[in-house]
Amino acid sequence: MYTFSGHLLPFISNPRQNARYFSTLLKKLPEFSVDYLVIGGGVVGLAIANRLSCRNHRKTLLVEKNASSRNSEIIHAGIYYSGDSLKTRLCIRGKELLYSLLSSSSSHIPYRRVGKWIVSEDESQTEYLHTLKKNADLLGVETYFLAKHEQERQEPDVRADEVLVSPTTGIFDSHAYMRWLETKIREQDGDLALHSQVVGIEKDYNEYKVEIATSTDQISSPLTTSIIISARIVINAAGLHADKIAEMILPTPSIYKIYYVKGHYYGYRGRDINVNRLIYPVPPKNLVNLGTHLTLDLAGKIRFGPDVQYVDSPYDYDIVDEDDSKENKSPSVKEQLYRSINSYLPKIREDALYADYTGIRPKLQAPGESFRDFIIQEETKYGLEGFINLIGIESPGLTSSLAIGEMVADEILADR
């Protein structure tokens, strides 16, 4: 990891202020140059940096302001969206690449192809399952319906009107996967800079000058050490902050808008529930998420979630206090989750549910809006050749990560 050195500057959090401040520094010579600068060290940024760093005679640097990121551990099949969407295309291709990696003897990344049930509760939901099956067939993704006696034999604790099985869905150790990507980047002479934040970007002729700030005291210091980096290509894979990074350089503010959607995940105490695969309900019509589902980790631990809460901050990971809901006389998060889960898992006990953790997804769709696809594009229409934005990369971003890296490196940046 780089240890940056340079002058101290006050940290500026507003991207427009950053851009104006940074423009006064353009006359300074960059302290070093790279071919590819990847902003964002989540799984997608790592996958892109991995793909680019294997190019001979090219220098890749990944910059990430945090030390770690949060991810689910699901390998999705890619059947929920239309075949012409990036989410579908990249999920299916990413699944193929991911299973190829996981099954190789060199990766040592734990995984299980446990499969998934999508369960309906009534006739209208069963009709949706048949539509979903047709979509999967068109996409060439294996699914099949399960006979009632097989449902009861395989998962006696699950109640369903109809079950659509997705056998290619799996689980894996996403943190081991990220460590593998980090190791590959370094082995390929790429570099990673953690605790390093982009505070300004400007185009300077045929390259970009990027200001990177790192805290001298990552806990309390109001000052940062900064460095200017010159990059031929900049890839914005900053996740929850991708719209703010884009705003630093795009000519019109607020071209992209990310909404922050928090989801609670609950664990389960007790051995009265026995489930051996992932269980998903029929999702809401706007596909804002895939419903409150049951997942398993590699140790067999059961987890339920997520709910959907639009929040104002990308840092709002607090778990909602159950007492607050009682004061407002509204159902608590746990109560709402329990009602959703109880519809397909009637033996579940509400008192056995406990708050585990929360996650935040970067959504392009506002509350009540319909499906929005990934945005992955080079901003040539704004005269920004070599600046690639990835906006709204949420689920199935983990499954799609290797395919996203392939798309950015081999399609958008082919021969560059």
Coordinates of N, CA, C and O in Angstrom, one line a residue, residues 146-282:
L146 N -41.0 -27.9 -8.6 CA -40.9 -29.0 -7.7 C -42.3 -29.6 -7.3 O -43.2 -28.8 -6.9
A147 N -42.4 -30.9 -7.4 CA -43.7 -31.5 -7.1 C -44.0 -31.3 -5.6 O -43.1 -31.2 -4.8
K148 N -45.3 -31.3 -5.2 CA -45.7 -31.0 -3.8 C -45.0 -32.0 -2.9 O -44.5 -31.6 -1.8
H149 N -45.1 -33.3 -3.2 CA -44.5 -34.3 -2.3 C -43.0 -34.1 -2.1 O -42.5 -34.4 -1.0
E150 N -42.3 -33.6 -3.2 CA -40.9 -33.4 -3.0 C -40.6 -32.1 -2.2 O -39.7 -32.1 -1.4
Q151 N -41.5 -31.1 -2.3 CA -41.4 -29.9 -1.4 C -41.4 -30.4 0.0 O -40.6 -30.0 0.8
E152 N -42.4 -31.2 0.4 CA -42.6 -31.6 1.8 C -41.5 -32.5 2.2 O -41.1 -32.5 3.4
R153 N -41.0 -33.3 1.3 CA -39.9 -34.2 1.7 C -38.6 -33.5 1.9 O -37.9 -33.7 2.9
Q154 N -38.3 -32.5 1.0 CA -37.0 -31.8 1.1 C -36.9 -30.7 2.2 O -35.9 -30.6 2.8
E155 N -38.0 -30.0 2.3 CA -38.1 -28.9 3.3 C -39.4 -28.9 4.0 O -40.3 -28.1 3.7
P156 N -39.6 -29.8 4.9 CA -40.9 -29.9 5.6 C -41.3 -28.6 6.4 O -42.5 -28.4 6.7
D157 N -40.3 -27.8 6.7 CA -40.6 -26.6 7.5 C -41.1 -25.4 6.6 O -41.5 -24.4 7.1
V158 N -41.0 -25.5 5.3 CA -41.3 -24.5 4.4 C -42.7 -24.7 3.8 O -43.1 -25.8 3.4
R159 N -43.5 -23.6 3.9 CA -44.9 -23.7 3.3 C -44.9 -22.9 2.0 O -44.5 -21.8 1.9
A160 N -45.5 -23.5 0.9 CA -45.5 -22.9 -0.4 C -46.7 -23.4 -1.2 O -47.0 -24.6 -1.1
D161 N -47.3 -22.6 -2.0 CA -48.2 -23.0 -3.0 C -47.5 -23.7 -4.1 O -48.0 -24.7 -4.6
E162 N -46.4 -23.1 -4.5 CA -45.6 -23.6 -5.6 C -44.1 -23.2 -5.4 O -43.9 -22.2 -4.7
V163 N -43.2 -24.1 -5.8 CA -41.8 -23.8 -5.6 C -41.1 -23.8 -7.0 O -41.2 -24.8 -7.7
L164 N -40.4 -22.8 -7.3 CA -39.5 -22.7 -8.5 C -38.1 -22.9 -8.0 O -37.6 -22.1 -7.1
V165 N -37.4 -23.9 -8.4 CA -36.0 -24.2 -8.0 C -35.0 -23.5 -8.9 O -35.1 -23.6 -10.1
S166 N -34.0 -22.8 -8.3 CA -32.9 -22.3 -9.0 C -31.6 -23.0 -8.6 O -31.0 -22.6 -7.5
P167 N -31.2 -24.1 -9.3 CA -30.1 -24.9 -8.8 C -28.7 -24.3 -8.9 O -27.8 -24.8 -8.3
T168 N -28.6 -23.2 -9.7 CA -27.2 -22.6 -9.8 C -27.0 -21.5 -8.8 O -25.9 -20.9 -8.9
T169 N -27.9 -21.2 -8.0 CA -27.7 -20.2 -6.9 C -26.8 -20.8 -5.9 O -26.9 -22.0 -5.5
G170 N -25.9 -20.0 -5.3 CA -24.9 -20.6 -4.3 C -24.5 -19.6 -3.3 O -25.0 -18.4 -3.3
I171 N -23.7 -20.0 -2.4 CA -23.1 -19.1 -1.4 C -21.6 -19.3 -1.4 O -21.1 -20.3 -1.7
F172 N -20.9 -18.2 -0.9 CA -19.4 -18.3 -0.9 C -18.9 -17.3 0.1 O -19.6 -16.4 0.6
D173 N -17.6 -17.4 0.4 CA -16.9 -16.5 1.4 C -16.5 -15.3 0.6 O -15.4 -15.3 -0.1
S174 N -17.3 -14.3 0.6 CA -17.0 -13.1 -0.2 C -15.7 -12.3 0.3 O -15.1 -11.7 -0.4
H175 N -15.5 -12.5 1.6 CA -14.3 -11.8 2.2 C -13.0 -12.5 1.7 O -12.0 -11.8 1.4
A176 N -13.0 -13.8 1.6 CA -11.9 -14.6 1.1 C -11.7 -14.2 -0.4 O -10.6 -14.1 -0.9
Y177 N -12.8 -14.0 -1.1 CA -12.8 -13.7 -2.5 C -12.1 -12.3 -2.7 O -11.3 -12.1 -3.5
M178 N -12.5 -11.3 -1.8 CA -11.9 -10.0 -1.9 C -10.4 -10.1 -1.6 O -9.6 -9.4 -2.2
R179 N -10.0 -10.9 -0.6 CA -8.6 -11.0 -0.3 C -7.8 -11.6 -1.4 O -6.7 -11.3 -1.7
W180 N -8.5 -12.6 -2.1 CA -7.9 -13.2 -3.3 C -7.6 -12.1 -4.4 O -6.6 -12.1 -5.0
L181 N -8.6 -11.3 -4.6 CA -8.5 -10.2 -5.6 C -7.3 -9.3 -5.2 O -6.5 -8.9 -6.1
E182 N -7.3 -8.9 -4.0 CA -6.2 -8.0 -3.5 C -4.8 -8.6 -3.7 O -3.9 -7.9 -4.2
T183 N -4.7 -9.9 -3.4 CA -3.5 -10.6 -3.6 C -3.1 -10.6 -5.1 O -1.9 -10.4 -5.5
K184 N -4.0 -10.9 -6.0 CA -3.8 -11.0 -7.4 C -3.3 -9.6 -7.9 O -2.4 -9.5 -8.8
I185 N -4.0 -8.6 -7.5 CA -3.6 -7.2 -7.9 C -2.1 -6.9 -7.6 O -1.4 -6.5 -8.4
R186 N -1.7 -7.3 -6.4 CA -0.3 -7.0 -6.0 C 0.6 -7.9 -6.7 O 1.7 -7.5 -7.1
E187 N 0.2 -9.2 -6.9 CA 1.1 -10.1 -7.7 C 1.3 -9.6 -9.1 O 2.4 -9.9 -9.7
Q188 N 0.4 -8.9 -9.6 CA 0.4 -8.4 -11.0 C 1.0 -7.0 -11.0 O 0.8 -6.2 -12.0
D189 N 1.7 -6.6 -9.9 CA 2.3 -5.2 -9.8 C 1.4 -4.1 -9.8 O 1.7 -2.9 -10.1
G190 N 0.1 -4.3 -9.4 CA -0.8 -3.3 -9.1 C -0.6 -2.8 -7.7 O 0.0 -3.5 -6.9
D191 N -1.2 -1.7 -7.4 CA -1.1 -1.1 -6.0 C -2.5 -0.8 -5.5 O -3.4 -0.4 -6.2
L192 N -2.6 -0.9 -4.1 CA -3.8 -0.5 -3.4 C -3.5 0.5 -2.4 O -2.5 0.3 -1.6
A193 N -4.3 1.6 -2.3 CA -4.1 2.6 -1.3 C -5.4 2.7 -0.5 O -6.4 3.2 -0.9
L194 N -5.4 2.1 0.8 CA -6.5 2.2 1.7 C -6.4 3.5 2.5 O -5.4 4.1 2.6
H195 N -7.6 3.8 3.1 CA -7.7 5.1 3.9 C -7.2 6.3 3.1 O -6.6 7.2 3.6
S196 N -7.6 6.3 1.8 CA -7.2 7.3 0.9 C -8.4 7.8 0.1 O -9.1 6.9 -0.5
Q197 N -8.7 9.0 0.1 CA -9.9 9.5 -0.4 C -9.7 10.5 -1.6 O -8.9 11.4 -1.5
V198 N -10.4 10.4 -2.6 CA -10.4 11.3 -3.7 C -11.2 12.6 -3.3 O -12.3 12.5 -2.9
V199 N -10.5 13.7 -3.4 CA -11.1 15.0 -3.1 C -11.2 16.0 -4.2 O -11.8 17.0 -4.1
G200 N -10.7 15.6 -5.4 CA -10.9 16.4 -6.6 C -10.3 15.8 -7.8 O -9.4 15.0 -7.8
I201 N -11.0 16.1 -9.0 CA -10.6 15.5 -10.2 C -10.7 16.6 -11.3 O -11.7 17.3 -11.3
E202 N -9.7 16.7 -12.2 CA -9.8 17.6 -13.4 C -9.1 17.0 -14.5 O -8.1 16.3 -14.4
K203 N -9.7 17.2 -15.7 CA -9.0 16.8 -16.9 C -8.0 17.8 -17.3 O -8.2 19.0 -17.3
D204 N -6.8 17.3 -17.7 CA -5.7 18.1 -18.1 C -5.1 17.6 -19.4 O -4.3 16.6 -19.4
Y205 N -5.6 18.2 -20.5 CA -5.3 17.7 -21.8 C -5.8 16.2 -22.0 O -6.9 16.0 -21.8
N206 N -4.9 15.3 -22.2 CA -5.3 13.9 -22.4 C -5.2 13.0 -21.2 O -5.1 11.8 -21.3
E207 N -5.1 13.6 -20.0 CA -5.0 12.8 -18.8 C -5.8 13.5 -17.7 O -6.4 14.6 -17.9
Y208 N -5.9 12.8 -16.6 CA -6.7 13.3 -15.4 C -5.7 13.6 -14.3 O -4.8 12.7 -14.0
K209 N -5.9 14.7 -13.6 CA -5.2 14.9 -12.4 C -6.1 14.8 -11.2 O -7.2 15.4 -11.2
V210 N -5.7 13.9 -10.3 CA -6.6 13.5 -9.2 C -5.9 13.8 -7.9 O -4.8 13.4 -7.7
E211 N -6.6 14.5 -7.0 CA -6.1 14.8 -5.7 C -6.6 13.7 -4.7 O -7.8 13.4 -4.6
I212 N -5.6 13.1 -4.1 CA -5.9 12.0 -3.1 C -5.5 12.5 -1.7 O -4.4 13.0 -1.5
A213 N -6.4 12.4 -0.7 CA -6.1 12.8 0.6 C -6.1 11.6 1.6 O -7.0 10.8 1.5
T214 N -5.1 11.6 2.4 CA -5.1 10.6 3.5 C -4.9 11.3 4.8 O -4.1 12.2 5.0
S215 N -5.6 10.8 5.8 CA -5.6 11.4 7.1 C -4.2 11.1 7.8 O -3.8 10.0 7.8
T216 N -3.6 12.1 8.4 CA -2.4 11.9 9.2 C -2.7 11.2 10.5 O -1.9 10.5 11.1
D217 N -3.9 11.3 11.0 CA -4.4 10.6 12.2 C -5.8 10.1 11.8 O -6.8 10.9 11.8
Q218 N -6.0 8.9 11.4 CA -7.2 8.4 10.8 C -8.4 8.4 11.8 O -9.5 8.1 11.4
I219 N -8.2 8.7 13.0 CA -9.3 8.8 14.0 C -9.8 10.2 14.2 O -11.0 10.5 14.2
S220 N -8.8 11.1 14.5 CA -9.3 12.4 14.9 C -8.7 13.6 14.2 O -9.2 14.7 14.4
S221 N -7.7 13.5 13.4 CA -7.0 14.6 12.8 C -7.9 15.4 11.8 O -8.5 14.8 10.9
P222 N -8.0 16.7 11.9 CA -8.7 17.5 10.9 C -7.9 17.8 9.7 O -8.5 18.3 8.7
L223 N -6.6 17.4 9.7 CA -5.8 17.7 8.5 C -5.5 16.4 7.8 O -5.5 15.3 8.3
T224 N -5.2 16.5 6.5 CA -4.8 15.4 5.7 C -3.5 15.7 4.9 O -3.2 16.8 4.6
T225 N -2.9 14.6 4.6 CA -1.8 14.7 3.6 C -2.3 14.5 2.3 O -3.2 13.6 2.1
S226 N -1.9 15.3 1.3 CA -2.5 15.1 0.0 C -1.4 14.9 -1.1 O -0.2 15.2 -0.9
I227 N -1.8 14.3 -2.2 CA -0.9 14.0 -3.3 C -1.7 14.1 -4.6 O -2.9 13.8 -4.6
I228 N -1.0 14.6 -5.6 CA -1.7 14.7 -6.9 C -1.1 13.5 -7.8 O 0.1 13.3 -7.9
I229 N -2.1 12.8 -8.4 CA -1.8 11.7 -9.3 C -2.2 12.0 -10.7 O -3.3 12.4 -10.9
S230 N -1.4 11.6 -11.6 CA -1.8 11.8 -13.0 C -2.2 10.4 -13.5 O -1.5 9.4 -13.3
A231 N -3.4 10.3 -14.2 CA -3.9 9.0 -14.7 C -4.4 9.2 -16.1 O -5.1 10.1 -16.4
R232 N -4.1 8.2 -17.0 CA -4.7 8.2 -18.3 C -6.1 7.9 -18.3 O -6.9 8.4 -19.0
I233 N -6.5 6.9 -17.4 CA -7.8 6.4 -17.4 C -8.3 6.4 -15.9 O -7.5 6.0 -15.0
V234 N -9.5 6.9 -15.6 CA -10.1 6.9 -14.3 C -11.4 6.1 -14.3 O -12.2 6.4 -15.2
I235 N -11.5 5.1 -13.4 CA -12.7 4.3 -13.3 C -13.3 4.6 -12.0 O -12.7 4.4 -10.9
N236 N -14.5 5.2 -12.0 CA -15.3 5.5 -10.8 C -16.1 4.3 -10.4 O -17.2 4.1 -10.9
A237 N -15.7 3.5 -9.4 CA -16.4 2.4 -8.9 C -16.6 2.6 -7.4 O -16.4 1.7 -6.6
A238 N -17.0 3.8 -7.0 CA -17.1 4.2 -5.6 C -18.3 3.8 -4.9 O -18.6 4.3 -3.8
G239 N -19.2 3.0 -5.5 CA -20.4 2.5 -4.8 C -21.3 3.5 -4.3 O -21.9 4.3 -5.1
L240 N -21.5 3.6 -3.0 CA -22.4 4.6 -2.4 C -22.0 6.0 -2.7 O -22.9 6.9 -2.6
H241 N -20.8 6.3 -3.0 CA -20.3 7.6 -3.2 C -20.0 7.9 -4.7 O -19.4 8.9 -5.0
A242 N -20.4 7.0 -5.6 CA -20.1 7.2 -7.0 C -20.7 8.4 -7.6 O -20.1 9.0 -8.5
D243 N -21.9 8.8 -7.2 CA -22.5 10.0 -7.8 C -21.7 11.3 -7.3 O -21.5 12.2 -8.1
K244 N -21.1 11.3 -6.1 CA -20.4 12.4 -5.6 C -19.0 12.5 -6.4 O -18.6 13.6 -6.7
I245 N -18.4 11.3 -6.7 CA -17.2 11.3 -7.5 C -17.5 11.9 -8.9 O -16.7 12.7 -9.4
A246 N -18.5 11.4 -9.5 CA -18.9 11.9 -10.8 C -19.1 13.4 -10.8 O -18.7 14.0 -11.8
E247 N -19.7 13.9 -9.8 CA -20.0 15.3 -9.7 C -18.8 16.2 -9.7 O -18.9 17.4 -10.0
M248 N -17.7 15.6 -9.3 CA -16.4 16.4 -9.2 C -16.0 16.8 -10.6 O -15.2 17.8 -10.7
I249 N -16.4 16.1 -11.6 CA -15.8 16.4 -13.0 C -16.8 16.6 -14.0 O -16.6 17.3 -15.0
L250 N -18.0 16.1 -13.9 CA -19.1 16.3 -14.9 C -19.5 17.7 -15.0 O -19.5 18.4 -14.0
P251 N -19.7 18.2 -16.2 CA -20.0 19.7 -16.4 C -21.3 20.1 -15.7 O -21.5 21.3 -15.4
T252 N -22.3 19.2 -15.6 CA -23.6 19.6 -15.0 C -23.8 18.9 -13.7 O -23.6 17.6 -13.7
P253 N -24.0 19.6 -12.6 CA -24.2 18.9 -11.3 C -25.5 18.0 -11.3 O -26.4 18.2 -12.0
S254 N -25.4 17.0 -10.5 CA -26.6 16.1 -10.2 C -27.1 15.4 -11.5 O -28.3 15.2 -11.7
I255 N -26.2 15.0 -12.4 CA -26.5 14.2 -13.5 C -27.0 12.8 -13.0 O -27.9 12.2 -13.5
Y256 N -26.3 12.3 -12.0 CA -26.6 11.1 -11.4 C -27.1 11.3 -9.9 O -26.5 12.1 -9.2
K257 N -28.0 10.5 -9.5 CA -28.5 10.6 -8.1 C -28.6 9.2 -7.6 O -29.4 8.4 -8.1
I258 N -27.9 9.0 -6.5 CA -28.0 7.7 -5.8 C -28.8 7.8 -4.6 O -28.7 8.8 -3.8
Y259 N -29.7 6.9 -4.4 CA -30.6 6.8 -3.1 C -30.0 5.7 -2.3 O -29.6 4.7 -2.7
Y260 N -30.0 6.0 -1.0 CA -29.4 5.1 0.0 C -30.5 4.2 0.6 O -31.5 4.7 1.2
V261 N -30.4 2.9 0.4 CA -31.5 2.0 0.9 C -30.8 1.1 2.0 O -30.0 0.3 1.6
K262 N -31.3 1.3 3.2 CA -30.8 0.4 4.3 C -31.6 -0.8 4.5 O -32.8 -0.8 4.3
G263 N -30.9 -1.9 4.7 CA -31.7 -3.2 5.0 C -31.1 -3.8 6.3 O -29.9 -3.9 6.5
H264 N -32.1 -4.2 7.1 CA -31.7 -5.0 8.3 C -31.7 -6.5 8.1 O -32.5 -7.0 7.3
Y265 N -30.7 -7.1 8.7 CA -30.6 -8.6 8.6 C -30.7 -9.1 10.0 O -30.0 -8.6 11.0
Y266 N -31.5 -10.1 10.2 CA -31.7 -10.8 11.5 C -31.2 -12.2 11.5 O -31.4 -12.9 10.5
G267 N -30.6 -12.6 12.6 CA -30.2 -14.0 12.8 C -31.3 -14.7 13.5 O -32.3 -14.1 13.9
Y268 N -31.1 -16.0 13.8 CA -32.1 -16.8 14.4 C -31.4 -17.7 15.5 O -30.5 -18.5 15.2
R269 N -31.9 -17.6 16.7 CA -31.5 -18.5 17.8 C -32.4 -19.7 17.9 O -33.6 -19.5 18.0
G270 N -31.9 -20.8 18.0 CA -32.7 -22.0 18.2 C -32.5 -23.0 17.0 O -32.1 -22.6 15.9
R271 N -32.8 -24.2 17.3 CA -32.7 -25.3 16.3 C -34.0 -25.9 15.9 O -34.1 -27.1 15.4
D272 N -35.1 -25.2 16.1 CA -36.4 -25.7 15.8 C -36.7 -25.5 14.3 O -37.7 -26.1 13.8
I273 N -35.9 -24.7 13.6 CA -36.1 -24.6 12.1 C -34.9 -25.3 11.4 O -33.7 -25.1 11.7
N274 N -35.3 -26.1 10.5 CA -34.3 -26.9 9.7 C -34.5 -26.6 8.2 O -35.4 -27.1 7.7
V275 N -33.6 -25.8 7.6 CA -33.7 -25.5 6.2 C -32.3 -25.7 5.6 O -31.3 -25.3 6.2
N276 N -32.3 -26.2 4.4 CA -31.0 -26.6 3.8 C -30.6 -25.9 2.5 O -29.6 -26.2 1.9
R277 N -31.4 -24.9 2.2 CA -31.2 -24.1 1.0 C -31.7 -22.7 1.2 O -32.4 -22.4 2.2
L278 N -31.5 -21.8 0.2 CA -32.0 -20.4 0.3 C -33.4 -20.4 0.0 O -33.9 -21.1 -1.0
I279 N -34.2 -19.6 0.7 CA -35.7 -19.5 0.5 C -36.0 -18.1 0.2 O -35.8 -17.2 1.1
Y280 N -36.6 -17.8 -1.0 CA -36.9 -16.4 -1.4 C -38.4 -16.4 -1.7 O -39.0 -17.2 -2.4
P281 N -39.1 -15.4 -1.1 CA -40.5 -15.2 -1.5 C -40.6 -14.5 -2.9 O -39.5 -14.1 -3.5
V282 N -41.8 -14.4 -3.5 CA -42.0 -13.6 -4.7 C -41.6 -12.2 -4.4 O -42.1 -11.6 -3.4

